[in-house]
PDB file of C-alpha atoms in Angstrom:
ATOM      1  CA  MET A   5      80.135  36.559 100.156  1.00 63.00           C
ATOM      2  CA  ARG A   6      80.819  36.136 103.900  1.00 88.00           C
ATOM      3  CA  GLU A   7      80.116  39.662 105.111  1.00 97.00           C
ATOM      4  CA  VAL A   8      77.563  39.065 107.881  1.00 98.00           C
ATOM      5  CA  ILE A   9      79.250  36.800 110.422  1.00 98.00           C
ATOM      6  CA  ALA A  10      76.985  36.588 113.507  1.00 98.00           C
ATOM      7  CA  CYS A  11      73.887  37.710 115.353  1.00 98.00           C
ATOM      8  CA  GLY A  12      75.646  40.232 117.566  1.00 98.00           C
ATOM      9  CA  TYR A  13      72.972  41.715 119.821  1.00 98.00           C
ATOM     10  CA  ILE A  14      69.244  42.196 120.288  1.00 98.00           C
ATOM     11  CA  GLY A  15      67.479  45.348 121.478  1.00 98.00           C
ATOM     12  CA  LEU A  16      64.321  44.779 123.492  1.00 98.00           C
ATOM     13  CA  ALA A  17      61.673  46.796 125.321  1.00 97.00           C
ATOM     14  CA  ALA A  18      60.129  45.998 128.700  1.00 97.00           C
ATOM     15  CA  PRO A  19      57.982  48.004 131.113  1.00 95.00           C
ATOM     16  CA  ASP A  20      59.691  46.559 134.207  1.00 94.00           C
ATOM     17  CA  LEU A  21      63.473  46.313 134.146  1.00 97.00           C
ATOM     18  CA  GLY A  22      63.456  44.858 137.653  1.00 96.00           C
ATOM     19  CA  GLU A  23      61.776  41.752 136.274  1.00 97.00           C
ATOM     20  CA  TRP A  24      64.438  41.550 133.572  1.00 97.00           C
ATOM     21  CA  ARG A  25      67.217  41.751 136.176  1.00 97.00           C
ATOM     22  CA  GLU A  26      65.712  38.792 138.031  1.00 98.00           C
ATOM     23  CA  PHE A  27      65.190  36.888 134.791  1.00 98.00           C
ATOM     24  CA  ALA A  28      68.748  37.500 133.600  1.00 98.00           C
ATOM     25  CA  ASP A  29      70.143  36.376 136.963  1.00 98.00           C
ATOM     26  CA  ALA A  30      68.090  33.170 136.849  1.00 98.00           C
ATOM     27  CA  VAL A  31      69.347  32.348 133.342  1.00 98.00           C
ATOM     28  CA  GLY A  32      72.917  33.075 134.432  1.00 98.00           C
ATOM     29  CA  MET A  33      73.443  36.258 132.447  1.00 98.00           C
ATOM     30  CA  MET A  34      75.412  39.190 133.853  1.00 98.00           C
ATOM     31  CA  VAL A  35      73.849  42.647 134.124  1.00 98.00           C
ATOM     32  CA  ALA A  36      76.591  45.104 133.144  1.00 97.00           C
ATOM     33  CA  GLU A  37      77.570  47.835 135.585  1.00 95.00           C
ATOM     34  CA  GLU A  38      76.818  50.479 132.919  1.00 95.00           C
ATOM     35  CA  SER A  39      73.106  49.663 133.225  1.00 97.00           C
ATOM     36  CA  THR A  40      70.717  52.363 134.459  1.00 96.00           C
ATOM     37  CA  ASP A  41      67.123  52.549 135.687  1.00 94.00           C
ATOM     38  CA  ASP A  42      66.023  52.969 132.068  1.00 97.00           C
ATOM     39  CA  MET A  43      68.460  50.675 130.223  1.00 97.00           C
ATOM     40  CA  LEU A  44      69.829  47.238 130.991  1.00 98.00           C
ATOM     41  CA  TYR A  45      72.925  45.888 129.280  1.00 98.00           C
ATOM     42  CA  VAL A  46      73.011  42.115 129.641  1.00 98.00           C
ATOM     43  CA  ARG A  47      76.154  40.068 128.992  1.00 98.00           C
ATOM     44  CA  THR A  48      76.734  36.411 128.131  1.00 98.00           C
ATOM     45  CA  ASP A  49      80.443  36.670 127.276  1.00 98.00           C
ATOM     46  CA  ASP A  50      83.293  39.174 126.970  1.00 97.00           C
ATOM     47  CA  ARG A  51      81.262  41.607 124.851  1.00 98.00           C
ATOM     48  CA  ALA A  52      79.945  44.777 126.516  1.00 98.00           C
ATOM     49  CA  TYR A  53      76.427  43.378 126.063  1.00 98.00           C
ATOM     50  CA  ARG A  54      74.422  40.916 124.007  1.00 98.00           C
ATOM     51  CA  LEU A  55      70.964  42.123 125.065  1.00 98.00           C
ATOM     52  CA  CYS A  56      69.991  45.769 125.512  1.00 98.00           C
ATOM     53  CA  ILE A  57      66.647  46.194 127.267  1.00 98.00           C
ATOM     54  CA  GLU A  58      65.090  49.660 127.277  1.00 97.00           C
ATOM     55  CA  ARG A  59      62.303  50.643 129.644  1.00 97.00           C
ATOM     56  CA  GLY A  60      59.148  51.171 127.600  1.00 95.00           C
ATOM     57  CA  PRO A  61      55.977  49.628 126.210  1.00 93.00           C
ATOM     58  CA  ILE A  62      56.175  46.308 124.385  1.00 92.00           C
ATOM     59  CA  GLY A  63      55.565  46.864 120.677  1.00 83.00           C
ATOM     60  CA  PRO A  64      53.835  44.665 118.099  1.00 82.00           C
ATOM     61  CA  SER A  65      56.907  42.455 117.485  1.00 85.00           C
ATOM     62  CA  ASN A  66      57.078  40.806 120.923  1.00 87.00           C
ATOM     63  CA  GLY A  67      59.276  43.495 122.390  1.00 93.00           C
ATOM     64  CA  VAL A  68      62.057  43.459 119.785  1.00 97.00           C
ATOM     65  CA  ASN A  69      63.284  46.956 118.872  1.00 97.00           C
ATOM     66  CA  TYR A  70      66.179  45.881 116.645  1.00 98.00           C
ATOM     67  CA  VAL A  71      68.610  43.065 115.880  1.00 98.00           C
ATOM     68  CA  GLY A  72      72.294  43.784 115.320  1.00 98.00           C
ATOM     69  CA  TRP A  73      74.171  41.675 112.777  1.00 98.00           C
ATOM     70  CA  GLU A  74      77.936  41.688 113.075  1.00 98.00           C
ATOM     71  CA  VAL A  75      79.923  42.336 109.887  1.00 98.00           C
ATOM     72  CA  ALA A  76      83.453  41.109 109.239  1.00 97.00           C
ATOM     73  CA  SER A  77      85.087  44.448 108.338  1.00 97.00           C
ATOM     74  CA  SER A  78      84.514  48.029 107.248  1.00 98.00           C
ATOM     75  CA  ARG A  79      84.992  46.903 103.654  1.00 97.00           C
ATOM     76  CA  ALA A  80      82.237  44.318 104.150  1.00 98.00           C
ATOM     77  CA  LEU A  81      79.934  46.977 105.605  1.00 98.00           C
ATOM     78  CA  ASP A  82      80.608  49.219 102.603  1.00 98.00           C
ATOM     79  CA  ALA A  83      79.711  46.317 100.304  1.00 98.00           C
ATOM     80  CA  ILE A  84      76.444  45.682 102.155  1.00 98.00           C
ATOM     81  CA  ILE A  85      75.467  49.351 102.019  1.00 98.00           C
ATOM     82  CA  ASP A  86      76.249  49.483  98.305  1.00 98.00           C
ATOM     83  CA  ARG A  87      74.393  46.259  97.460  1.00 98.00           C
ATOM     84  CA  LEU A  88      71.251  47.099  99.462  1.00 98.00           C
ATOM     85  CA  THR A  89      71.171  50.622  98.011  1.00 98.00           C
ATOM     86  CA  LYS A  90      71.446  49.293  94.448  1.00 98.00           C
ATOM     87  CA  ASN A  91      68.530  46.958  95.180  1.00 98.00           C
ATOM     88  CA  GLY A  92      66.258  49.787  96.280  1.00 98.00           C
ATOM     89  CA  ILE A  93      66.617  49.323 100.055  1.00 98.00           C
ATOM     90  CA  GLU A  94      67.174  52.503 102.032  1.00 98.00           C
ATOM     91  CA  ILE A  95      70.106  52.033 104.406  1.00 98.00           C
ATOM     92  CA  ARG A  96      71.806  54.739 106.428  1.00 98.00           C
ATOM     93  CA  GLU A  97      75.085  54.838 108.312  1.00 98.00           C
ATOM     94  CA  ASP A  98      74.685  56.456 111.736  1.00 98.00           C
ATOM     95  CA  ALA A  99      77.693  57.471 113.849  1.00 98.00           C
ATOM     96  CA  ALA A 100      75.535  58.564 116.793  1.00 98.00           C
ATOM     97  CA  VAL A 101      73.840  55.175 117.063  1.00 98.00           C
ATOM     98  CA  ALA A 102      77.206  53.453 116.624  1.00 98.00           C
ATOM     99  CA  ALA A 103      78.462  55.322 119.702  1.00 98.00           C
ATOM    100  CA  GLN A 104      75.357  54.276 121.666  1.00 97.00           C
ATOM    101  CA  ARG A 105      75.829  50.649 120.652  1.00 98.00           C
ATOM    102  CA  ARG A 106      79.574  50.788 121.485  1.00 97.00           C
ATOM    103  CA  VAL A 107      80.702  49.751 118.005  1.00 98.00           C
ATOM    104  CA  ASP A 108      83.037  51.412 115.496  1.00 98.00           C
ATOM    105  CA  ARG A 109      80.604  51.683 112.583  1.00 98.00           C
ATOM    106  CA  LEU A 110      76.897  50.973 112.145  1.00 98.00           C
ATOM    107  CA  ALA A 111      74.306  51.172 109.377  1.00 98.00           C
ATOM    108  CA  HIS A 112      70.613  50.355 109.675  1.00 98.00           C
ATOM    109  CA  CYS A 113      67.649  49.569 107.440  1.00 98.00           C
ATOM    110  CA  VAL A 114      64.289  47.820 107.560  1.00 98.00           C
ATOM    111  CA  ASP A 115      63.852  44.190 106.521  1.00 98.00           C
ATOM    112  CA  PRO A 116      60.876  42.818 104.526  1.00 97.00           C
ATOM    113  CA  GLY A 117      58.876  42.395 107.732  1.00 97.00           C
ATOM    114  CA  GLY A 118      59.302  46.036 108.726  1.00 96.00           C
ATOM    115  CA  HIS A 119      61.872  45.230 111.427  1.00 97.00           C
ATOM    116  CA  ARG A 120      64.867  47.420 112.109  1.00 98.00           C
ATOM    117  CA  VAL A 121      68.119  45.568 111.421  1.00 98.00           C
ATOM    118  CA  GLU A 122      71.547  46.983 112.160  1.00 98.00           C
ATOM    119  CA  PHE A 123      74.902  46.024 110.651  1.00 98.00           C
ATOM    120  CA  PHE A 124      77.936  46.835 112.761  1.00 98.00           C
ATOM    121  CA  VAL A 125      81.706  46.526 112.793  1.00 98.00           C
ATOM    122  CA  SER A 126      84.000  45.979 115.800  1.00 97.00           C
ATOM    123  CA  ALA A 127      82.048  45.713 119.048  1.00 97.00           C
ATOM    124  CA  MET A 128      83.515  46.805 122.369  1.00 96.00           C
ATOM    125  CA  THR A 129      85.142  44.321 124.750  1.00 96.00           C
ATOM    126  CA  PRO A 130      85.283  45.997 128.177  1.00 97.00           C
ATOM    127  CA  ARG A 131      88.001  45.577 130.787  1.00 96.00           C
ATOM    128  CA  ARG A 132      85.672  43.952 133.285  1.00 97.00           C
ATOM    129  CA  PRO A 133      85.418  40.226 132.500  1.00 97.00           C
ATOM    130  CA  PHE A 134      82.154  38.374 132.142  1.00 98.00           C
ATOM    131  CA  VAL A 135      81.222  36.653 135.407  1.00 98.00           C
ATOM    132  CA  SER A 136      77.966  34.720 135.482  1.00 98.00           C
ATOM    133  CA  PRO A 137      76.085  35.003 138.807  1.00 98.00           C
ATOM    134  CA  THR A 138      75.393  31.258 138.564  1.00 98.00           C
ATOM    135  CA  GLY A 139      78.615  29.999 136.970  1.00 98.00           C
ATOM    136  CA  THR A 140      76.865  29.496 133.628  1.00 98.00           C
ATOM    137  CA  ARG A 141      79.015  29.352 130.492  1.00 98.00           C
ATOM    138  CA  PHE A 142      77.385  30.559 127.291  1.00 98.00           C
ATOM    139  CA  VAL A 143      78.487  29.239 123.907  1.00 98.00           C
ATOM    140  CA  THR A 144      79.337  32.165 121.627  1.00 98.00           C
ATOM    141  CA  ARG A 145      82.507  30.689 120.089  1.00 96.00           C
ATOM    142  CA  SER A 146      83.727  27.266 118.997  1.00 94.00           C
ATOM    143  CA  HIS A 147      86.835  25.680 117.522  1.00 92.00           C
ATOM    144  CA  MET A 148      85.324  26.607 114.129  1.00 89.00           C
ATOM    145  CA  GLY A 149      85.033  30.311 114.943  1.00 88.00           C
ATOM    146  CA  ASP A 150      82.678  32.979 116.259  1.00 93.00           C
ATOM    147  CA  LEU A 151      79.054  31.877 116.735  1.00 98.00           C
ATOM    148  CA  GLY A 152      77.494  35.107 118.004  1.00 98.00           C
ATOM    149  CA  LEU A 153      74.747  35.549 120.583  1.00 98.00           C
ATOM    150  CA  GLY A 154      72.632  32.652 119.306  1.00 98.00           C
ATOM    151  CA  HIS A 155      69.758  32.752 116.857  1.00 98.00           C
ATOM    152  CA  VAL A 156      66.513  34.608 116.139  1.00 98.00           C
ATOM    153  CA  VAL A 157      63.311  33.201 114.639  1.00 98.00           C
ATOM    154  CA  VAL A 158      60.814  35.362 112.724  1.00 97.00           C
ATOM    155  CA  THR A 159      57.564  34.987 110.791  1.00 97.00           C
ATOM    156  CA  TYR A 160      57.025  36.904 107.540  1.00 97.00           C
ATOM    157  CA  SER A 161      53.963  37.491 105.396  1.00 95.00           C
ATOM    158  CA  ASP A 162      56.203  37.240 102.304  1.00 96.00           C
ATOM    159  CA  VAL A 163      58.810  34.508 102.746  1.00 96.00           C
ATOM    160  CA  LYS A 164      60.207  35.026  99.220  1.00 97.00           C
ATOM    161  CA  ALA A 165      61.039  38.627 100.043  1.00 98.00           C
ATOM    162  CA  ALA A 166      62.682  37.518 103.299  1.00 98.00           C
ATOM    163  CA  SER A 167      64.776  34.920 101.467  1.00 98.00           C
ATOM    164  CA  HIS A 168      65.833  37.470  98.851  1.00 98.00           C
ATOM    165  CA  PHE A 169      66.886  39.944 101.540  1.00 98.00           C
ATOM    166  CA  TYR A 170      68.766  37.600 103.847  1.00 98.00           C
ATOM    167  CA  MET A 171      70.080  34.953 101.461  1.00 98.00           C
ATOM    168  CA  ASP A 172      70.490  36.698  98.100  1.00 98.00           C
ATOM    169  CA  LEU A 173      71.551  40.135  99.338  1.00 98.00           C
ATOM    170  CA  LEU A 174      73.211  39.367 102.681  1.00 98.00           C
ATOM    171  CA  GLY A 175      74.703  35.954 101.957  1.00 97.00           C
ATOM    172  CA  PHE A 176      73.011  33.749 104.564  1.00 98.00           C
ATOM    173  CA  ARG A 177      73.276  30.059 103.610  1.00 98.00           C
ATOM    174  CA  LEU A 178      70.539  27.436 103.812  1.00 98.00           C
ATOM    175  CA  SER A 179      71.006  24.842 106.566  1.00 98.00           C
ATOM    176  CA  ASP A 180      67.769  22.892 106.211  1.00 97.00           C
ATOM    177  CA  CYS A 181      63.979  23.115 106.365  1.00 97.00           C
ATOM    178  CA  CYS A 182      61.391  21.730 108.770  1.00 96.00           C
ATOM    179  CA  LEU A 183      57.715  21.033 108.101  1.00 93.00           C
ATOM    180  CA  LEU A 184      55.819  22.029 111.253  1.00 84.00           C
ATOM    181  CA  PRO A 185      53.436  21.712 109.205  1.00 80.00           C
ATOM    182  CA  ASP A 186      54.408  25.112 107.754  1.00 86.00           C
ATOM    183  CA  ARG A 187      57.774  25.216 106.005  1.00 94.00           C
ATOM    184  CA  TRP A 188      60.426  26.785 108.244  1.00 97.00           C
ATOM    185  CA  ILE A 189      63.717  27.854 106.659  1.00 98.00           C
ATOM    186  CA  PHE A 190      66.902  27.647 108.766  1.00 98.00           C
ATOM    187  CA  THR A 191      69.904  29.689 107.644  1.00 98.00           C
ATOM    188  CA  HIS A 192      73.434  30.221 108.907  1.00 98.00           C
ATOM    189  CA  CYS A 193      76.101  32.906 108.577  1.00 98.00           C
ATOM    190  CA  ASN A 194      78.748  31.111 110.660  1.00 97.00           C
ATOM    191  CA  PRO A 195      79.246  27.517 111.907  1.00 97.00           C
ATOM    192  CA  ARG A 196      76.216  27.685 114.247  1.00 98.00           C
ATOM    193  CA  HIS A 197      73.509  25.546 112.638  1.00 98.00           C
ATOM    194  CA  HIS A 198      71.284  28.598 112.284  1.00 98.00           C
ATOM    195  CA  SER A 199      71.479  32.239 113.268  1.00 98.00           C
ATOM    196  CA  LEU A 200      68.178  33.060 111.541  1.00 98.00           C
ATOM    197  CA  ALA A 201      65.087  30.944 110.902  1.00 98.00           C
ATOM    198  CA  TYR A 202      61.831  32.109 109.373  1.00 98.00           C
ATOM    199  CA  ALA A 203      58.523  30.996 107.878  1.00 97.00           C
ATOM    200  CA  GLN A 204      55.538  32.479 106.093  1.00 94.00           C
ATOM    201  CA  TYR A 205      52.528  33.360 108.249  1.00 93.00           C
ATOM    202  CA  PRO A 206      49.620  35.659 107.432  1.00 90.00           C
ATOM    203  CA  GLY A 207      49.403  39.046 109.113  1.00 89.00           C
ATOM    204  CA  GLU A 208      52.155  41.148 110.639  1.00 90.00           C
ATOM    205  CA  SER A 209      55.698  39.867 110.789  1.00 94.00           C
ATOM    206  CA  VAL A 210      56.771  39.087 114.358  1.00 96.00           C
ATOM    207  CA  TYR A 211      59.764  37.689 116.186  1.00 97.00           C
ATOM    208  CA  HIS A 212      58.928  34.288 117.665  1.00 95.00           C
ATOM    209  CA  HIS A 213      61.988  33.716 119.891  1.00 98.00           C
ATOM    210  CA  PHE A 214      65.704  34.073 120.294  1.00 98.00           C
ATOM    211  CA  MET A 215      68.079  31.384 121.529  1.00 98.00           C
ATOM    212  CA  VAL A 216      71.108  31.300 123.813  1.00 98.00           C
ATOM    213  CA  GLU A 217      73.274  28.219 124.115  1.00 98.00           C
ATOM    214  CA  VAL A 218      74.909  27.064 127.354  1.00 98.00           C
ATOM    215  CA  ALA A 219      77.818  24.672 127.760  1.00 98.00           C
ATOM    216  CA  ASP A 220      76.105  21.514 129.033  1.00 98.00           C
ATOM    217  CA  LEU A 221      72.859  19.851 130.024  1.00 98.00           C
ATOM    218  CA  ASP A 222      73.323  20.572 133.737  1.00 98.00           C
ATOM    219  CA  MET A 223      73.338  24.293 132.945  1.00 98.00           C
ATOM    220  CA  VAL A 224      70.073  23.879 131.026  1.00 98.00           C
ATOM    221  CA  GLY A 225      68.526  21.990 133.942  1.00 98.00           C
ATOM    222  CA  THR A 226      69.660  24.334 136.685  1.00 98.00           C
ATOM    223  CA  ALA A 227      68.438  27.352 134.683  1.00 98.00           C
ATOM    224  CA  HIS A 228      65.071  25.594 134.390  1.00 98.00           C
ATOM    225  CA  ASP A 229      65.023  25.068 138.177  1.00 98.00           C
ATOM    226  CA  ARG A 230      65.858  28.696 138.945  1.00 98.00           C
ATOM    227  CA  LEU A 231      63.257  30.014 136.496  1.00 98.00           C
ATOM    228  CA  THR A 232      60.685  27.658 138.004  1.00 98.00           C
ATOM    229  CA  GLN A 233      61.435  29.010 141.473  1.00 98.00           C
ATOM    230  CA  ASN A 234      61.001  32.547 140.113  1.00 97.00           C
ATOM    231  CA  GLY A 235      57.570  31.733 138.668  1.00 98.00           C
ATOM    232  CA  ALA A 236      58.592  32.112 135.021  1.00 98.00           C
ATOM    233  CA  ARG A 237      56.101  31.203 132.315  1.00 98.00           C
ATOM    234  CA  PHE A 238      57.367  28.218 130.346  1.00 98.00           C
ATOM    235  CA  THR A 239      55.985  27.675 126.853  1.00 98.00           C
ATOM    236  CA  THR A 240      57.395  24.198 126.155  1.00 98.00           C
ATOM    237  CA  THR A 241      58.701  21.215 128.028  1.00 98.00           C
ATOM    238  CA  LEU A 242      62.296  20.071 127.689  1.00 98.00           C
ATOM    239  CA  GLY A 243      62.987  18.525 124.282  1.00 98.00           C
ATOM    240  CA  LYS A 244      65.561  17.814 121.586  1.00 98.00           C
ATOM    241  CA  HIS A 245      65.402  19.320 118.096  1.00 98.00           C
ATOM    242  CA  ASN A 246      66.065  17.005 115.189  1.00 96.00           C
ATOM    243  CA  ASN A 247      67.870  19.464 112.915  1.00 97.00           C
ATOM    244  CA  ASP A 248      70.343  21.310 115.172  1.00 98.00           C
ATOM    245  CA  HIS A 249      70.396  18.615 117.931  1.00 98.00           C
ATOM    246  CA  VAL A 250      69.834  21.219 120.670  1.00 98.00           C
ATOM    247  CA  VAL A 251      68.313  19.988 123.952  1.00 98.00           C
ATOM    248  CA  SER A 252      66.303  22.929 125.245  1.00 98.00           C
ATOM    249  CA  PHE A 253      63.185  24.500 126.690  1.00 98.00           C
ATOM    250  CA  TYR A 254      61.331  27.727 125.868  1.00 98.00           C
ATOM    251  CA  VAL A 255      60.259  30.382 128.352  1.00 98.00           C
ATOM    252  CA  LYS A 256      58.710  33.858 128.121  1.00 98.00           C
ATOM    253  CA  THR A 257      60.994  36.810 128.835  1.00 98.00           C
ATOM    254  CA  PRO A 258      59.694  39.963 130.573  1.00 97.00           C
ATOM    255  CA  SER A 259      59.585  41.520 127.079  1.00 96.00           C
ATOM    256  CA  GLY A 260      56.978  38.985 125.933  1.00 94.00           C
ATOM    257  CA  LEU A 261      59.382  37.361 123.478  1.00 96.00           C
ATOM    258  CA  GLU A 262      60.271  33.731 124.137  1.00 98.00           C
ATOM    259  CA  VAL A 263      63.860  32.630 124.698  1.00 98.00           C
ATOM    260  CA  GLU A 264      65.105  29.132 123.999  1.00 98.00           C
ATOM    261  CA  ILE A 265      67.771  27.963 126.442  1.00 98.00           C
ATOM    262  CA  GLY A 266      69.643  24.895 125.260  1.00 98.00           C
ATOM    263  CA  CYS A 267      72.900  23.021 124.762  1.00 98.00           C
ATOM    264  CA  GLY A 268      74.608  20.712 122.287  1.00 98.00           C
ATOM    265  CA  GLY A 269      74.104  22.740 119.121  1.00 98.00           C
ATOM    266  CA  LEU A 270      75.264  21.264 115.818  1.00 97.00           C
ATOM    267  CA  LEU A 271      78.005  23.034 113.849  1.00 97.00           C
ATOM    268  CA  VAL A 272      77.885  23.398 110.058  1.00 97.00           C
ATOM    269  CA  ASP A 273      80.884  22.966 107.767  1.00 96.00           C
ATOM    270  CA  ASP A 274      79.868  24.444 104.417  1.00 96.00           C
ATOM    271  CA  ALA A 275      82.401  22.245 102.603  1.00 95.00           C
ATOM    272  CA  THR A 276      80.613  19.037 103.620  1.00 97.00           C
ATOM    273  CA  TRP A 277      77.083  20.109 104.639  1.00 97.00           C
ATOM    274  CA  THR A 278      74.029  18.553 102.960  1.00 96.00           C
ATOM    275  CA  VAL A 279      70.673  20.361 103.108  1.00 97.00           C
ATOM    276  CA  THR A 280      67.801  18.246 104.454  1.00 95.00           C
ATOM    277  CA  THR A 281      64.048  18.675 104.949  1.00 96.00           C
ATOM    278  CA  PHE A 282      62.791  17.371 108.295  1.00 96.00           C
ATOM    279  CA  GLU A 283      59.269  16.271 109.061  1.00 94.00           C
ATOM    280  CA  GLY A 284      58.596  17.901 112.404  1.00 91.00           C
ATOM    281  CA  ALA A 285      60.847  19.864 114.733  1.00 93.00           C
ATOM    282  CA  SER A 286      61.848  17.580 117.579  1.00 96.00           C
ATOM    283  CA  VAL A 287      63.086  14.056 118.253  1.00 97.00           C
ATOM    284  CA  TRP A 288      61.279  14.156 121.592  1.00 98.00           C
ATOM    285  CA  GLY A 289      59.701  16.666 123.958  1.00 98.00           C
ATOM    286  CA  HIS A 290      59.073  20.373 123.299  1.00 98.00           C
ATOM    287  CA  SER A 291      55.376  19.847 124.080  1.00 97.00           C
ATOM    288  CA  HIS A 292      53.542  23.176 124.271  1.00 96.00           C
ATOM    289  CA  ILE A 293      52.421  24.209 127.735  1.00 95.00           C
TER     290      ILE A 293
END
């Protein structure tokens, strides 16, 4: 079951889109020309957008309105709709939203944390090429295939329900676990080490961060310099994770959600991969600020 193939896009809210424009520029992302005063479309590659930021109040989930998961084909989307429906999950196909998202087909439902998740087929690639304002190259593909936007990390009050939804029903595969000291579960749907990670925490389910990968360490460092000059709020120092090998730092976006900016991500080959449990999250660094 390889129906979900990547984290395709994230929809966010922010009260000040001007701050997001500055933030995106500092990271090296491209603000698409289709953007308006009330909606920013932010690009990291040849897709029409990877982040969609809507002007509005930040909600209880750190500004995340929805996450879009890319599906391999229309047949795969039909299979997802059928399987979720048979398991008592209300899912609805929506042509109007598909047109807004610039995809051929789209269906949406709510995950065990109450978050809107969208499943889409065939995203738009516009004529205008992606050109980073800083020359940054984002890693969304590899020699092993499509890797998507990056990854998202979420907390759930019921981790068993989250595992059933994402792994049993949607086919995500276990990469490894980390004890932080809570048990974090890292899952993949393509060769990227993880596209989704989650853990059990009491209270409301919230998104912790999303991650974008850049091509090399210099791009991580120069992004850090530009964000520093802009007065961004960093949440960790530079560090290296022990499970996916990413060298990165974390910083608050204007939506309140953190973004991890890093390089050197590990790729997973399901034919040879061995699941491991790590004690701790980092080889060095990532001290909280």
